[in-house]
XYZ file of C-alpha atoms in Angstrom:
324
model
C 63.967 -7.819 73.188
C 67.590 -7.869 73.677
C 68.559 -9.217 77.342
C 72.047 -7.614 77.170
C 72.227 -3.842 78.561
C 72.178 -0.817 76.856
C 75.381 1.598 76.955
C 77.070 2.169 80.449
C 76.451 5.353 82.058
C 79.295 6.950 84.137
C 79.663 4.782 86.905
C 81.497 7.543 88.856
C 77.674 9.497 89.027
C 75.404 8.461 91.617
C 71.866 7.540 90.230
C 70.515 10.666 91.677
C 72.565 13.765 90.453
C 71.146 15.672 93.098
C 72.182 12.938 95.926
C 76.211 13.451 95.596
C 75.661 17.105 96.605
C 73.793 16.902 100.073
C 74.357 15.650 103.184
C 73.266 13.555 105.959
C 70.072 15.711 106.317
C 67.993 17.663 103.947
C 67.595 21.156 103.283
C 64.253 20.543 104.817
C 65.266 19.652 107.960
C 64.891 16.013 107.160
C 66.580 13.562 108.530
C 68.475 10.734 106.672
C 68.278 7.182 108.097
C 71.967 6.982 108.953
C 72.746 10.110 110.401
C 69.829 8.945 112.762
C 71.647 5.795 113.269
C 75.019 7.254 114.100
C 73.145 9.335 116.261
C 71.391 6.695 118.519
C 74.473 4.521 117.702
C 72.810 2.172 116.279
C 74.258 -1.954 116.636
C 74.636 -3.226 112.786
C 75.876 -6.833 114.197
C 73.030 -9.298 113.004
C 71.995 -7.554 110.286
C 73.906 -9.288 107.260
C 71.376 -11.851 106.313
C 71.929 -15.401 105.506
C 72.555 -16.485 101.595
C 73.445 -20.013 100.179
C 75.436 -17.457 97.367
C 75.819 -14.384 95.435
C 75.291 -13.664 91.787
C 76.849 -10.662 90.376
C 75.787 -9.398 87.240
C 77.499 -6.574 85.318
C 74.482 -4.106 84.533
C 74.868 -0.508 83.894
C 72.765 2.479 85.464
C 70.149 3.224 85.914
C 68.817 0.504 88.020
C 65.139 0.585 89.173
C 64.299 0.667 93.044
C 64.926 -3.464 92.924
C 67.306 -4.822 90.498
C 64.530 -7.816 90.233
C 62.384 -5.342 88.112
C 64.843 -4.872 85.448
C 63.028 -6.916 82.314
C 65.972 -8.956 81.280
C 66.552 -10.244 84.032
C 63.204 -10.792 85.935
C 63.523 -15.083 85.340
C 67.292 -14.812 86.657
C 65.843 -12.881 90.311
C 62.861 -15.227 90.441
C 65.664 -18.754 90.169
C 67.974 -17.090 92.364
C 65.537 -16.140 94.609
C 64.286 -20.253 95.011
C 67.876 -20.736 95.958
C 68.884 -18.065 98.478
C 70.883 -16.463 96.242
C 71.374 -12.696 96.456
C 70.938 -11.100 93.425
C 73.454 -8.352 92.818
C 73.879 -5.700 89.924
C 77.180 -4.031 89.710
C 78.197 -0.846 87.640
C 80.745 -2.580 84.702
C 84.679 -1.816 84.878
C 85.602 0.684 82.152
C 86.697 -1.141 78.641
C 86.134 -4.294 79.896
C 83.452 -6.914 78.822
C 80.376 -7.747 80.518
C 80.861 -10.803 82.961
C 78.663 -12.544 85.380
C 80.086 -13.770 88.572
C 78.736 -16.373 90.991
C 79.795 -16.897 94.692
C 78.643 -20.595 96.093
C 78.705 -21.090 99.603
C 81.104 -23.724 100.878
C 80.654 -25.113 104.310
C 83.591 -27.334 105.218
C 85.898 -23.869 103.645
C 83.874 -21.291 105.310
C 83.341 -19.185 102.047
C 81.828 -18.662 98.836
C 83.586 -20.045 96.372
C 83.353 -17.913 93.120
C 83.376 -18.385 89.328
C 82.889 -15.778 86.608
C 82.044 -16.102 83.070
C 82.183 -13.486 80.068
C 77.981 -12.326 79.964
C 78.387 -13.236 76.118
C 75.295 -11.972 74.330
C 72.344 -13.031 77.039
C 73.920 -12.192 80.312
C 70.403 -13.488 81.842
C 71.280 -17.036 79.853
C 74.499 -17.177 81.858
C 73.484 -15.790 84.599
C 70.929 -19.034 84.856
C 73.343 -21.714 83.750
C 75.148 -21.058 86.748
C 72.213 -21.155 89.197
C 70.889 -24.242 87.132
C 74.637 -25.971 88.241
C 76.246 -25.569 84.824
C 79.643 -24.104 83.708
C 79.071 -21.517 80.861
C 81.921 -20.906 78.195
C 84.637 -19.086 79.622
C 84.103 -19.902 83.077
C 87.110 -19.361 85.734
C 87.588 -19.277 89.216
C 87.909 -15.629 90.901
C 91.501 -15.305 92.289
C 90.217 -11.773 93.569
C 88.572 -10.531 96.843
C 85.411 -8.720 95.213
C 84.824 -5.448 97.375
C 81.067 -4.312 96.570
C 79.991 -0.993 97.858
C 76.043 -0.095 97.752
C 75.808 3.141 95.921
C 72.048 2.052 94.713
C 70.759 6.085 94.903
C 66.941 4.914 93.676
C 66.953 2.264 96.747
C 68.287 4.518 99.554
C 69.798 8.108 99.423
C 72.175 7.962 101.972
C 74.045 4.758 100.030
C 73.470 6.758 96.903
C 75.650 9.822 98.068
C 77.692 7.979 100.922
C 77.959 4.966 98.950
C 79.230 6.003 95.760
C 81.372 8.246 97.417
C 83.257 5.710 99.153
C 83.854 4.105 96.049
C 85.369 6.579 94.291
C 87.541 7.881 97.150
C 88.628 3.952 98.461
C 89.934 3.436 94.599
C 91.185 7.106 94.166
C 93.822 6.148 97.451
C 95.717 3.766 95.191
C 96.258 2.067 98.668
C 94.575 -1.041 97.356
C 96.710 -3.459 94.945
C 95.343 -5.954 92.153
C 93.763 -8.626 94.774
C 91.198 -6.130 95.532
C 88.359 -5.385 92.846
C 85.983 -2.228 94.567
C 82.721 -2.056 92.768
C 79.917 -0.276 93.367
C 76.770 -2.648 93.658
C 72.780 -2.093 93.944
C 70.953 -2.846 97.241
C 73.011 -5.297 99.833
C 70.293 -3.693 103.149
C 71.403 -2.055 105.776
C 71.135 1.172 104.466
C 70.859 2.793 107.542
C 74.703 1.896 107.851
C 75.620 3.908 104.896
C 78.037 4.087 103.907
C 77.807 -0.626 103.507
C 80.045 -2.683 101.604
C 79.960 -6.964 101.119
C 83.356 -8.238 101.249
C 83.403 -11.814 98.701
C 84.390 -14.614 98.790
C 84.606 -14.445 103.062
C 80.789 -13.381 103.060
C 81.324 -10.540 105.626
C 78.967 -7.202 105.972
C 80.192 -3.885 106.971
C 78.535 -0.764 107.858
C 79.567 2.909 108.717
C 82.092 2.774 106.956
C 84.904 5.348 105.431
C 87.722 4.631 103.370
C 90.105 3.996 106.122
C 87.910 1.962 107.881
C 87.084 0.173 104.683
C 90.889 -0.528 103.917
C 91.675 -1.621 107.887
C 89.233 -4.353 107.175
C 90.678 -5.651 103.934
C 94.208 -5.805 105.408
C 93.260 -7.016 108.568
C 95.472 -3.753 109.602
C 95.010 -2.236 113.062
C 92.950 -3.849 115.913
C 89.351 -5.665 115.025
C 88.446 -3.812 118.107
C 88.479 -0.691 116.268
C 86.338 -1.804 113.677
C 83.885 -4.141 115.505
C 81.415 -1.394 115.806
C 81.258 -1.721 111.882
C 80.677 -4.985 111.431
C 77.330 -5.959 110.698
C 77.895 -10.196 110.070
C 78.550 -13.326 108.023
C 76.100 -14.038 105.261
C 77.312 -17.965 106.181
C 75.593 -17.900 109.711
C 72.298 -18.347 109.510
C 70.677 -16.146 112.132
C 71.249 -12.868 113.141
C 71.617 -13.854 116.840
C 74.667 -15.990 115.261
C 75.721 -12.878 113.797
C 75.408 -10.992 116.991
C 77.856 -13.574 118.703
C 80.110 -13.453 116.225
C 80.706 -9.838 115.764
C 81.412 -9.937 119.789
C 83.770 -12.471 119.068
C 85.849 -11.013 116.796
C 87.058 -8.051 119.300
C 88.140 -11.030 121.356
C 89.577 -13.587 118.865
C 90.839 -11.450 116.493
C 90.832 -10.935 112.802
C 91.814 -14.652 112.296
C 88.248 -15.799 113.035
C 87.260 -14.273 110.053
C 89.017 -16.755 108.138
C 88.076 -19.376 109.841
C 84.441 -21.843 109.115
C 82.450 -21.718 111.417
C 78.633 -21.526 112.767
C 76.086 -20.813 115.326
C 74.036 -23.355 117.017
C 70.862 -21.851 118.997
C 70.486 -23.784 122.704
C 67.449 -23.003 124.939
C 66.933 -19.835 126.541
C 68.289 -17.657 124.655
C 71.991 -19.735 124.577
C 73.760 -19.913 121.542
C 77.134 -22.106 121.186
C 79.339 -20.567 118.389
C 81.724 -22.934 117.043
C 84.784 -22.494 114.882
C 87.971 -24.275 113.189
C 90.958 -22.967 112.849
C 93.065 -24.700 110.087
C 95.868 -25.777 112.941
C 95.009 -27.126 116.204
C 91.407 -28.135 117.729
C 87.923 -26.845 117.196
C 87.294 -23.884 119.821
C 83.644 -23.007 120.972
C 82.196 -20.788 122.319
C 78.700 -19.920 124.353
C 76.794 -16.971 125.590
C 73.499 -15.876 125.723
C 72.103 -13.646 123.088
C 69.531 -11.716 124.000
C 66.513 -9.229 122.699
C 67.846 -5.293 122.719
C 66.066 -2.045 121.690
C 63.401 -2.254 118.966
C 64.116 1.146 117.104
C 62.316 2.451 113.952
C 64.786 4.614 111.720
C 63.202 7.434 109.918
C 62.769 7.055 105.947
C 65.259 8.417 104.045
C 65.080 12.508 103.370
C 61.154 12.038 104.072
C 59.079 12.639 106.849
C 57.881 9.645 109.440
C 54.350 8.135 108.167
C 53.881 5.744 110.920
C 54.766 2.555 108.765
C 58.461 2.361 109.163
C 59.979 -1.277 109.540
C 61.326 -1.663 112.976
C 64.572 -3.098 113.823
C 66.105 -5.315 116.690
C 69.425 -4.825 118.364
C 70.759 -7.742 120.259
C 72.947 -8.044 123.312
C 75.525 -10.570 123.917
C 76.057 -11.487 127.763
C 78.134 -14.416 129.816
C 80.232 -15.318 126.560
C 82.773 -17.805 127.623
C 84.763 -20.751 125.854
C 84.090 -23.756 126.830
C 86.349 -27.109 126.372
């Protein structure tokens, strides 16, 4: 069996034909999981997860439910998997070759570093030479901010519609110039924030987006207080109460912590000290207490509630100061 993939579909279709031409809510009456989000405004901070890296393979649609099923590269999901590495699928650019990217996260920089490599013949071979530590033929470093928006229609129907739409529209703008790559991607979670996007190498989640919002963040253009609401964490912390703290911190601190390495250490009761370096003058930190929110239980997509939903936590941040 061949472990390249067969010809690229359209990558300006959603997965689901049918997805691109409804709404928020079915015809049914149905609700979809992030309409009811917007609705009980719903907190995405601390929902980002927490990944040693990200490997981004160029693999045409239609992709299953989980990219991990696709038979070529089953092997590839199960290594990355061993090494908290996010497995990502993205739709290929027009005309261009296959390539496999991989993002390695980089404590002392405070990012994922990234490489890319042509796919060759056996992306799946590549794809595990640079999980396995090697440096496959062709391999250079990504001078690019990679821009992946979920538009993964057979995981989640809002990010299907929402997702792919976002896409299309953000690129259609011609706002964005050639340091910016916007992809769409399979499954990054937090699709009950659709429209989400993964912003690589800094390793930040966003959620709710539209295309102006999307573009505000990328320029670090307006105030982050506008856009805090959005922001759902860094992959590099590695809790979501961390997350939590640092998506209050950025309305105060300002787009520049973004750029900056830094990390959350959990105290007792419920303290957390978030600490962070900014490349000219000292260390700053920071602590607050992080504490339990609502639980809340968003409705499957389009379908009706079957009393097995996975519920979600919100957390508040209260007496944040910085500390000497």
């Amino acid at each position: 069996m061949s472990s390249q993939p067969g010809p690229v579909d359209d990558a300006r279709l959603p997965e689901n034909p049918d997805s691109a031409q409804q709404g928020a809510g079915d015809a049914e009456g149905v609700m979809r999981c992030s309409e009811w989000s917007r609705m009980e405004q719903v907190n995405p901070a601390g929902t980002a997860g927490s990944y040693a890296g990200f490997l981004l393979i160029d693999w045409p649609l239609p992709w299953p439910r989980d990219v991990s099923e696709i038979s070529q590269l089953a092997g590839v999901a199960a290594m990355a998997r061993e090494s908290s590495v996010r497995l990502q699928a993205v739709v290929p650019q027009p005309e261009q070759p296959l390539r496999v990217a991989f993002y390695r996260w980089e404590a002392s920089k405070g990012v994922y570093a990234g490489l890319e490599a042509p796919a060759g013949t056996d992306s799946a071979a590549t794809a595990k030479m640079f999980l396995a530590g090697g440096v496959p033929g062709g391999t250079a470093p990504i001078d690019v901010t990679d821009v992946l928006v979920c538009g993964h229609g057979r995981r989640d129907r809002c990010c299907g519609s929402l997702g792919t739409a976002l896409e299309v529209e953000t690129k259609a703008t011609g706002r964005l110039d050639g340091r910016y790559r916007v992809r769409r991607t399979s499954h990054t979670g937090g699709h009950r924030f659709a429209p989400t996007a993964l912003v690589l190498g800094e390793g930040t989640c966003w959620g709710y987006l539209d295309t102006d919002t999307l573009i505000a963040v990328l320029e670090r253009s307006g105030s982050p207080s506008d856009v805090a609401g959005c922001y759902r964490g860094f992959t590099g912390l590695d809790s979501p109460q961390a997350q939590a703290l640092e998506a209050a911190l950025l309305e105060k601190v300002g787009w520049e912590l973004l750029a900056w390495p830094r990390r959350g250490v959990l105290l007792a009761d419920a303290r957390m000290r978030f600490e962070a370096t900014p490349p000219a003058g000292p260390p700053r930190a920071w602590e607050a207490r992080v504490v339990p929110g609502r639980i809340l239980t968003p409705p499957p997509c389009g379908a009706p509630r079957s009393g097995s939903e996975k519920s979600d936590r919100e957390f508040a941040v209260v007496e944040l100061a910085e500390i000497d």
